[in-house]
Short mmCIF file of C-alpha atoms in Angstrom, two decimals:
data_model
loop_
_atom_site.label_atom_id
_atom_site.label_comp_id
_atom_site.label_asym_id
_atom_site.label_seq_id
_atom_site.Cartn_x
_atom_site.Cartn_y
_atom_site.Cartn_z
CA MET E 829 -60.36 56.29 2.93
CA THR E 830 -63.47 58.07 2.32
CA LEU E 831 -65.99 59.44 4.99
CA ALA E 832 -68.27 56.65 4.44
CA ASP E 833 -65.57 54.11 5.22
CA SER E 834 -64.79 55.76 8.59
CA PRO E 835 -64.61 53.50 11.62
CA ALA E 836 -67.03 55.42 13.61
CA LEU E 837 -69.66 55.17 11.00
CA THR E 838 -68.93 51.74 10.31
CA GLN E 839 -69.36 50.95 14.05
CA ASP E 840 -72.90 52.95 14.05
CA ARG E 841 -74.05 50.48 11.18
CA ALA E 842 -73.02 47.44 13.14
CA THR E 843 -74.97 48.59 16.48
CA ALA E 844 -77.87 50.36 14.73
CA GLY E 845 -80.15 47.10 15.14
CA SER E 846 -79.64 47.19 18.81
CA ARG E 847 -80.64 51.02 19.50
CA PRO E 848 -84.63 51.82 19.93
CA GLN E 849 -85.90 53.04 16.57
CA ARG E 850 -85.88 56.96 16.32
CA GLN E 851 -89.23 58.53 15.83
CA PRO E 852 -89.11 60.48 12.61
CA LEU E 853 -91.37 63.47 13.91
CA ALA E 854 -91.63 65.37 16.97
CA GLY E 855 -94.80 64.41 18.91
CA ARG E 856 -96.33 67.86 18.60
CA THR E 857 -96.78 67.08 14.94
CA ALA E 858 -99.95 64.98 15.82
CA LEU E 859 -101.50 68.16 17.07
CA VAL E 860 -101.28 69.75 13.49
CA SER E 861 -102.78 69.24 10.25
CA ALA E 862 -102.76 70.92 7.24
CA SER E 863 -105.44 73.85 6.69
CA GLU E 864 -108.33 72.39 4.95
CA THR E 865 -108.94 76.15 3.85
CA ALA E 866 -105.68 76.21 2.09
CA ARG E 867 -105.95 72.87 0.50
CA MET E 868 -109.50 73.70 -1.15
CA ARG E 869 -108.18 77.13 -2.25
CA THR E 870 -105.00 75.32 -3.97
CA LEU E 871 -107.09 72.77 -5.35
CA GLY E 872 -109.54 74.97 -7.07
CA ARG E 873 -106.60 76.94 -8.37
CA GLU E 874 -104.75 73.75 -9.77
CA LEU E 875 -107.91 72.80 -11.55
CA ALA E 876 -108.57 76.11 -13.10
CA ALA E 877 -104.86 76.06 -14.19
CA ALA E 878 -105.58 72.95 -15.97
CA GLY E 879 -108.37 74.45 -17.89
CA ARG E 880 -111.53 73.64 -16.06
CA ARG E 881 -113.89 76.64 -15.37
CA ILE E 882 -113.79 77.05 -11.23
CA ALA E 883 -115.79 79.29 -9.18
CA ASN E 884 -113.33 79.28 -6.25
CA MET E 885 -115.66 80.19 -3.32
CA ALA E 886 -112.84 78.55 -1.03
CA ALA E 887 -110.36 81.38 -1.00
CA GLY E 888 -110.55 83.72 2.04
CA GLU E 889 -109.75 86.72 0.01
CA LEU E 890 -110.88 89.73 -1.96
CA ASP E 891 -110.69 89.13 -5.81
CA THR E 892 -109.63 92.67 -6.44
CA PRO E 893 -106.76 94.74 -7.05
CA LEU E 894 -104.52 95.91 -4.45
CA ALA E 895 -105.25 99.09 -2.69
CA ALA E 896 -103.63 101.91 -4.67
CA PRO E 897 -101.76 103.66 -1.99
CA VAL E 898 -100.02 100.32 -0.80
CA ARG E 899 -98.97 99.59 -4.20
CA ARG E 900 -97.51 103.00 -4.76
CA ALA E 901 -95.72 103.14 -1.33
CA ALA E 902 -94.46 99.51 -1.71
CA ILE E 903 -92.81 100.29 -5.27
CA ALA E 904 -91.34 103.58 -3.64
CA ALA E 905 -89.99 101.45 -0.68
CA ILE E 906 -88.36 98.91 -3.02
CA GLU E 907 -86.88 102.18 -5.10
CA ALA E 908 -85.54 103.61 -1.73
CA GLY E 909 -83.58 100.36 -0.81
CA HIS E 910 -85.71 99.68 2.15
CA ASN E 911 -84.39 96.03 2.45
CA ARG E 912 -83.02 95.84 5.81
CA TYR E 913 -84.10 94.36 9.45
CA THR E 914 -86.57 96.44 11.35
CA ASP E 915 -87.38 96.66 14.87
CA THR E 916 -89.08 93.13 16.07
CA SER E 917 -92.38 94.66 16.55
CA GLY E 918 -92.02 96.72 13.30
CA LEU E 919 -91.26 100.22 12.34
CA PRO E 920 -91.74 102.83 14.94
CA ASP E 921 -93.76 105.09 12.72
CA LEU E 922 -95.93 102.06 11.72
CA ARG E 923 -96.52 101.24 15.11
CA SER E 924 -97.43 104.94 16.04
CA ALA E 925 -99.84 104.80 13.10
CA ILE E 926 -101.55 101.88 14.22
CA ALA E 927 -101.89 103.12 17.55
CA GLY E 928 -103.60 105.82 16.29
CA LEU E 929 -106.04 103.68 14.19
CA VAL E 930 -106.59 101.49 17.43
CA ALA E 931 -107.34 104.75 19.36
CA GLU E 932 -109.96 105.51 16.62
CA LYS E 933 -111.67 102.13 16.75
CA THR E 934 -111.68 101.88 20.86
CA GLY E 935 -112.00 105.69 21.76
CA LEU E 936 -108.91 105.13 23.90
CA ALA E 937 -105.39 106.36 24.14
CA TRP E 938 -102.67 104.09 22.81
CA THR E 939 -99.02 104.40 22.36
CA PRO E 940 -96.59 102.25 20.30
CA ALA E 941 -95.69 100.23 23.47
CA GLY E 942 -99.03 98.45 23.27
CA ILE E 943 -98.56 97.60 19.35
CA SER E 944 -96.70 94.60 17.89
CA VAL E 945 -96.89 94.39 13.92
CA THR E 946 -96.95 90.85 12.98
CA ALA E 947 -96.71 88.72 9.81
CA GLY E 948 -100.15 88.58 9.30
CA ALA E 949 -103.12 87.93 12.09
CA LYS E 950 -102.08 84.45 12.19
CA GLN E 951 -98.79 85.18 13.84
CA ALA E 952 -100.44 87.79 15.95
CA LEU E 953 -102.63 84.90 17.36
CA PHE E 954 -99.80 82.50 17.59
CA ASN E 955 -97.79 84.80 19.77
CA ALA E 956 -100.74 85.71 21.83
CA ALA E 957 -101.28 81.84 22.55
CA MET E 958 -97.84 81.36 23.28
CA THR E 959 -97.87 84.32 25.79
CA LEU E 960 -101.01 83.82 27.43
CA ILE E 961 -101.61 79.94 27.61
CA ASP E 962 -99.90 77.48 29.92
CA PRO E 963 -100.14 73.73 29.46
CA GLY E 964 -103.35 72.57 30.91
CA CYS E 965 -105.31 76.17 30.43
CA GLU E 966 -108.66 75.55 28.69
CA VAL E 967 -109.80 78.30 26.09
CA LEU E 968 -113.44 78.67 25.13
CA ILE E 969 -114.00 78.88 21.25
CA PRO E 970 -117.71 79.53 19.77
CA CYS E 971 -118.13 76.82 17.03
CA PRO E 972 -117.95 76.92 13.92
CA TYR E 973 -114.48 78.44 14.36
CA TRP E 974 -111.76 79.32 12.18
CA THR E 975 -109.89 76.14 11.90
CA THR E 976 -106.47 77.83 13.08
CA PHE E 977 -107.64 78.62 16.73
CA PRO E 978 -107.89 75.43 18.26
CA THR E 979 -104.90 74.22 16.45
CA GLN E 980 -102.66 77.13 17.91
CA ILE E 981 -103.98 76.46 21.43
CA ARG E 982 -102.99 73.03 21.16
CA ILE E 983 -99.48 73.87 20.05
CA ALA E 984 -99.28 76.10 23.17
CA GLY E 985 -100.28 73.12 25.55
CA GLY E 986 -103.78 74.25 26.26
CA ARG E 987 -107.03 72.71 25.49
CA PRO E 988 -109.65 74.17 23.15
CA VAL E 989 -113.21 73.82 24.50
CA ALA E 990 -115.68 74.32 21.51
CA LEU E 991 -119.03 75.88 22.17
CA ASP E 992 -121.57 74.48 19.81
CA THR E 993 -123.58 77.38 18.26
CA THR E 994 -125.25 75.80 15.44
CA ALA E 995 -128.77 75.73 17.27
CA THR E 996 -128.22 79.38 18.45
CA GLY E 997 -128.04 80.99 15.35
CA TYR E 998 -124.06 80.50 15.00
CA LEU E 999 -123.98 83.11 17.93
CA PRO E 1000 -122.68 81.85 21.59
CA THR E 1001 -125.16 82.59 24.46
CA PRO E 1002 -123.98 83.68 28.00
CA ALA E 1003 -125.64 80.55 29.41
CA MET E 1004 -123.34 78.22 27.36
CA ILE E 1005 -120.19 80.44 28.15
CA ARG E 1006 -120.92 80.15 31.92
CA ALA E 1007 -121.53 76.40 31.75
CA ALA E 1008 -118.26 75.78 30.10
CA ILE E 1009 -116.18 77.78 32.62
CA THR E 1010 -114.05 75.69 34.97
CA PRO E 1011 -111.23 76.48 37.24
CA ALA E 1012 -108.97 75.93 34.20
CA THR E 1013 -110.40 78.55 32.06
CA ARG E 1014 -108.03 80.94 30.83
CA MET E 1015 -109.44 82.66 27.93
CA ILE E 1016 -112.27 83.05 25.55
CA VAL E 1017 -111.87 83.65 22.12
CA LEU E 1018 -114.32 86.13 20.10
CA ASN E 1019 -114.20 86.41 16.20
CA THR E 1020 -116.58 89.02 14.87
CA PRO E 1021 -117.33 89.39 11.97
CA ASN E 1022 -117.01 85.65 12.25
CA ASN E 1023 -115.20 83.22 9.95
CA PRO E 1024 -116.85 80.92 8.72
CA THR E 1025 -120.48 82.13 9.54
CA GLY E 1026 -120.29 85.91 8.75
CA ARG E 1027 -122.16 86.67 12.12
CA VAL E 1028 -121.42 90.01 13.71
CA TYR E 1029 -121.79 90.19 17.51
CA ASP E 1030 -123.95 92.89 18.67
CA ALA E 1031 -123.67 95.28 21.56
CA GLY E 1032 -125.78 93.35 23.97
CA LEU E 1033 -124.33 89.99 23.44
CA LEU E 1034 -120.54 91.50 23.68
CA ASP E 1035 -121.64 93.33 26.85
CA GLN E 1036 -122.86 90.12 28.66
CA ILE E 1037 -119.59 88.35 27.37
CA ALA E 1038 -117.45 90.96 28.76
CA THR E 1039 -119.02 90.76 32.33
CA ILE E 1040 -118.48 87.06 32.41
CA ALA E 1041 -115.09 87.53 31.55
CA ARG E 1042 -114.54 90.03 34.18
CA ASP E 1043 -116.20 87.97 36.84
CA HIS E 1044 -114.12 84.91 36.02
CA ASP E 1045 -110.89 86.68 35.49
CA LEU E 1046 -110.55 85.56 31.93
CA TRP E 1047 -108.42 86.97 29.09
CA ILE E 1048 -110.60 87.95 25.88
CA LEU E 1049 -108.80 87.19 22.38
CA PHE E 1050 -110.74 89.91 20.13
CA ASP E 1051 -110.26 88.80 16.61
CA GLU E 1052 -111.80 91.74 14.21
CA CYS E 1053 -109.94 91.04 11.05
CA TYR E 1054 -113.16 91.44 8.91
CA GLY E 1055 -114.20 94.53 10.82
CA ALA E 1056 -113.78 96.78 7.90
CA LEU E 1057 -116.08 94.81 5.78
CA VAL E 1058 -119.22 95.13 7.42
CA PRO E 1059 -121.91 96.65 5.00
CA ALA E 1060 -124.92 98.63 6.39
CA PRO E 1061 -127.36 98.04 8.26
CA ALA E 1062 -125.11 95.84 10.45
CA VAL E 1063 -122.31 97.74 12.51
CA HIS E 1064 -119.13 96.18 13.74
CA ILE E 1065 -118.50 97.20 17.47
CA ASN E 1066 -114.96 97.09 18.87
CA LEU E 1067 -115.36 95.32 22.25
CA LEU E 1068 -113.17 97.96 24.18
CA ARG E 1069 -115.19 100.78 22.69
CA LEU E 1070 -118.15 99.22 24.53
CA ARG E 1071 -116.35 98.03 27.71
CA PRO E 1072 -113.17 99.99 28.24
CA ASP E 1073 -113.05 98.75 31.69
CA LEU E 1074 -111.70 95.51 30.34
CA ARG E 1075 -108.71 97.03 28.65
CA ASP E 1076 -106.25 94.94 31.29
CA ARG E 1077 -107.79 91.90 29.90
CA VAL E 1078 -108.49 92.04 26.36
CA VAL E 1079 -106.11 91.22 23.55
CA LEU E 1080 -107.10 92.96 20.04
CA VAL E 1081 -105.84 91.39 16.74
CA ASP E 1082 -106.30 92.73 13.42
CA SER E 1083 -104.98 92.19 9.77
CA PHE E 1084 -104.52 94.40 6.67
CA SER E 1085 -104.95 91.42 4.48
CA LYS E 1086 -108.44 91.54 3.98
CA SER E 1087 -109.26 95.40 4.25
CA CYS E 1088 -106.28 96.24 1.87
CA ALA E 1089 -106.60 93.19 -0.44
CA MET E 1090 -103.06 92.08 0.28
CA THR E 1091 -103.09 88.69 1.90
CA GLY E 1092 -99.92 87.40 0.33
CA TRP E 1093 -98.13 90.57 1.76
CA ARG E 1094 -98.81 88.98 5.69
CA ILE E 1095 -98.97 92.06 7.72
CA GLY E 1096 -101.14 92.29 10.72
CA TYR E 1097 -100.90 93.49 14.24
CA LEU E 1098 -101.45 92.80 18.14
CA ALA E 1099 -102.89 95.40 20.42
CA ALA E 1100 -102.65 94.57 24.00
CA PRO E 1101 -101.50 95.49 27.53
CA GLU E 1102 -97.81 96.58 27.40
CA PRO E 1103 -96.56 92.90 29.24
CA VAL E 1104 -98.19 91.28 26.89
CA ILE E 1105 -96.66 93.19 23.81
CA ARG E 1106 -93.11 92.57 25.38
CA ALA E 1107 -93.50 88.98 25.92
CA ALA E 1108 -95.08 88.49 22.33
CA SER E 1109 -92.16 90.53 20.92
CA ALA E 1110 -89.69 88.38 22.54
CA PHE E 1111 -91.16 85.31 21.01
CA GLN E 1112 -91.62 86.88 17.50
CA SER E 1113 -87.79 87.85 17.68
CA HIS E 1114 -87.04 84.05 17.71
CA THR E 1115 -89.36 83.32 14.86
CA ALA E 1116 -90.08 85.85 12.02
CA SER E 1117 -87.38 88.38 13.46
CA ASN E 1118 -89.52 91.22 11.92
CA PRO E 1119 -92.55 91.52 9.59
CA ASN E 1120 -91.92 92.11 5.98
CA VAL E 1121 -90.32 95.44 5.61
CA ILE E 1122 -91.83 96.56 2.24
CA ALA E 1123 -95.52 95.60 3.71
CA GLN E 1124 -94.62 97.54 6.79
CA HIS E 1125 -93.92 100.75 4.55
CA ALA E 1126 -96.78 99.99 2.33
CA VAL E 1127 -99.19 99.93 5.06
CA LEU E 1128 -97.57 103.06 6.70
CA ALA E 1129 -98.24 105.09 3.82
CA ALA E 1130 -101.89 103.69 3.67
CA LEU E 1131 -102.66 104.88 7.08
CA THR E 1132 -100.95 108.31 6.92
CA THR E 1133 -100.74 110.02 3.58
CA GLY E 1134 -103.03 107.61 1.86
CA ARG E 1135 -105.50 107.30 4.27
CA ALA E 1136 -108.39 109.05 2.36
CA GLU E 1137 -107.71 107.11 -0.40
CA LEU E 1138 -107.72 103.79 1.50
CA ASP E 1139 -110.99 104.70 3.00
CA ALA E 1140 -112.61 105.45 -0.27
CA PHE E 1141 -111.10 101.90 -1.28
CA GLN E 1142 -112.78 100.15 1.65
CA ALA E 1143 -116.20 101.78 1.03
CA ASP E 1144 -116.08 100.56 -2.70
CA ILE E 1145 -115.30 97.05 -1.50
CA ARG E 1146 -118.22 96.99 0.89
CA THR E 1147 -120.57 98.31 -2.05
CA LEU E 1148 -119.20 95.48 -4.19
CA LEU E 1149 -119.49 93.09 -1.45
CA ALA E 1150 -123.26 93.88 -0.78
CA ALA E 1151 -124.08 93.42 -4.31
CA ASN E 1152 -122.39 90.23 -4.37
CA ARG E 1153 -124.07 88.91 -1.36
CA ALA E 1154 -127.54 90.00 -2.56
CA LEU E 1155 -126.90 88.02 -5.77
CA ALA E 1156 -125.77 85.06 -3.94
CA LEU E 1157 -128.61 85.20 -1.30
CA ASP E 1158 -131.13 85.50 -4.74
CA ILE E 1159 -129.69 82.42 -6.46
CA LEU E 1160 -129.34 80.33 -3.16
CA ALA E 1161 -132.88 80.86 -2.57
CA GLY E 1162 -133.60 78.00 -5.23
CA LEU E 1163 -132.17 75.53 -2.60
CA ASP E 1164 -134.76 72.90 -1.75
CA ARG E 1165 -133.56 71.46 1.69
CA VAL E 1166 -130.49 73.62 2.73
CA PRO E 1167 -130.92 76.70 4.90
CA VAL E 1168 -128.55 79.67 4.40
CA ARG E 1169 -127.39 81.77 7.08
CA PRO E 1170 -127.06 85.34 5.55
CA GLY E 1171 -123.95 86.49 7.70
CA GLU E 1172 -124.11 90.21 8.43
CA GLY E 1173 -120.24 91.04 7.56
CA GLY E 1174 -117.26 89.63 5.89
CA PHE E 1175 -117.74 87.66 2.66
CA TYR E 1176 -118.89 84.35 3.75
CA LEU E 1177 -122.13 82.71 3.37
CA TYR E 1178 -122.83 79.52 5.49
CA LEU E 1179 -124.88 76.57 4.48
CA ASP E 1180 -126.44 74.01 6.82
CA LEU E 1181 -126.28 70.59 5.28
CA GLY E 1182 -127.79 68.62 7.84
CA ARG E 1183 -130.97 67.60 5.91
CA LEU E 1184 -128.79 66.28 3.22
CA ILE E 1185 -126.82 63.97 5.52
CA GLY E 1186 -128.03 60.26 4.98
CA ARG E 1187 -129.77 61.04 1.75
CA ARG E 1188 -128.04 60.11 -1.59
CA PHE E 1189 -126.50 61.80 -4.45
CA ALA E 1190 -127.72 61.25 -7.74
CA ASP E 1191 -125.63 58.23 -8.48
CA GLY E 1192 -126.69 56.66 -5.32
CA SER E 1193 -123.72 57.15 -3.25
CA PRO E 1194 -124.32 58.22 0.33
CA VAL E 1195 -123.98 61.80 1.58
CA THR E 1196 -122.04 61.08 4.60
CA ASP E 1197 -120.94 64.67 5.77
CA ALA E 1198 -120.02 68.02 4.28
CA ASP E 1199 -116.50 66.83 3.16
CA ALA E 1200 -118.35 64.57 0.73
CA VAL E 1201 -120.67 67.41 -0.39
CA ALA E 1202 -117.51 69.57 -1.11
CA GLU E 1203 -115.78 67.11 -3.19
CA ARG E 1204 -118.84 66.40 -5.28
CA LEU E 1205 -119.39 70.09 -5.80
CA LEU E 1206 -115.75 70.48 -6.93
CA GLY E 1207 -116.16 67.68 -9.16
CA GLU E 1208 -119.79 68.06 -10.68
CA ALA E 1209 -120.29 71.67 -10.27
CA GLY E 1210 -116.95 73.34 -10.62
CA VAL E 1211 -117.47 74.91 -7.10
CA ALA E 1212 -114.54 75.17 -4.66
CA SER E 1213 -116.09 75.46 -1.17
CA VAL E 1214 -114.74 74.46 2.35
CA PRO E 1215 -116.60 71.84 4.21
CA GLY E 1216 -117.63 72.77 7.84
CA GLY E 1217 -115.38 69.67 9.37
CA ALA E 1218 -112.54 72.54 9.10
CA PHE E 1219 -114.51 74.40 11.41
CA GLY E 1220 -115.58 71.91 13.84
CA ASP E 1221 -118.99 71.59 12.21
CA PRO E 1222 -119.44 68.42 9.84
CA ARG E 1223 -122.84 69.85 8.59
CA GLY E 1224 -121.64 73.01 7.42
CA LEU E 1225 -120.22 74.51 4.26
CA ARG E 1226 -118.52 77.77 3.57
CA LEU E 1227 -118.91 79.53 0.55
CA SER E 1228 -116.84 83.06 -0.11
CA TYR E 1229 -118.56 85.41 -2.62
CA ALA E 1230 -115.76 87.84 -2.85
CA ILE E 1231 -115.08 86.74 -6.27
CA ASP E 1232 -115.85 88.05 -9.63
CA GLY E 1233 -119.54 88.28 -10.29
CA ASP E 1234 -120.01 86.24 -13.43
CA ASP E 1235 -118.08 83.38 -11.62
CA LEU E 1236 -120.10 83.69 -8.56
CA ALA E 1237 -123.43 83.63 -10.60
CA THR E 1238 -122.20 80.52 -12.86
CA GLY E 1239 -121.10 78.64 -9.75
CA LEU E 1240 -124.13 79.09 -7.62
CA ARG E 1241 -126.33 78.22 -10.37
CA ALA E 1242 -124.38 74.90 -10.65
CA LEU E 1243 -124.30 74.54 -6.74
CA VAL E 1244 -128.08 74.93 -6.34
CA ALA E 1245 -128.65 72.27 -9.23
CA THR E 1246 -126.10 69.71 -7.83
CA LEU E 1247 -127.42 69.79 -4.29
CA ASN E 1248 -131.04 69.82 -5.20
CA ARG E 1249 -130.60 66.49 -7.12
CA ILE E 1250 -129.58 64.96 -3.97
CA ALA E 1251 -132.47 62.48 -3.26
#
């Protein structure tokens, strides 16, 4: 008798029709959809691999070689046989080096006990959400927002509350924040420099938001992953340097993905009050176990023996991005009906397509939303972008200018011609 002929399985088949049908997926999967930024980035790469010339402005990463001290240290770590588990929250020496880095940014003393190394900033944000948000809690998020923020809040059982900034220059106002606070509000998310708009929050705005958070006993999740990529004259300000009195309610999230051109290595960190770090580390111990060990050794070297070289690398990146930004704005000035918000930091430009919605493409089909425009740009202009629906704004379009200058110029000229043909 084979296993397939066993009496137990035969009985199961006989009674299967009388049982309630099993649902194939857990209910929480309805809260999550695949990242639109990842989809458009991948689609652009697939078309390029098939032979089309694509200006891939959907990718949220630098089109540059890896920072040299990171590369050398990674090779050395492999040769040295560093292939074992590390502490859940990262190598002690790396946590110490990051504590020093955070001390520089905040002007406050930090110890490794306040640091957790994570598999990119995305895991740091997830750990923070699972640690700080109870079911039913509300979290305020300025909109347009990075698509992962509301998704992770929903996974944690919370309710994201979008603050529409499209009429206020893509910056939240103290008035709109106060109006959105309810007894269920637990936290506010601040992302500066902002993804997708590139806006950088100034000291006055940060100070007002900090006071609101203190008065209403709110946590602040401060995501500064693009903080190292702010060219003059704009200045990125760490919230705790401005308001050290909020140290017990601020959670800092940062990443080495952008600043070291190592997005695929997945290495970031959480800096927070020690009880938060202990709880977040407990969650991490049951998910990732520990961050990538080679990436940890590579970043450790970049922050210690390679720090001067890393600083020079980042200065060169800011110079390159400033040149690309100027080129992009010069070409986009040719747009007829599309305002361009020149973000101060990061490497994104954000287009407001509101005046195109309801018009028609050159072939007569309607312009329904930014998704339709993004599809048309990819098909006709060879430009991969990310439509604003991914960011809670159906009228917006995000363009990354962190790509090769020739591809950037060619792609943007084709984009301008395509959008200007909309009747």
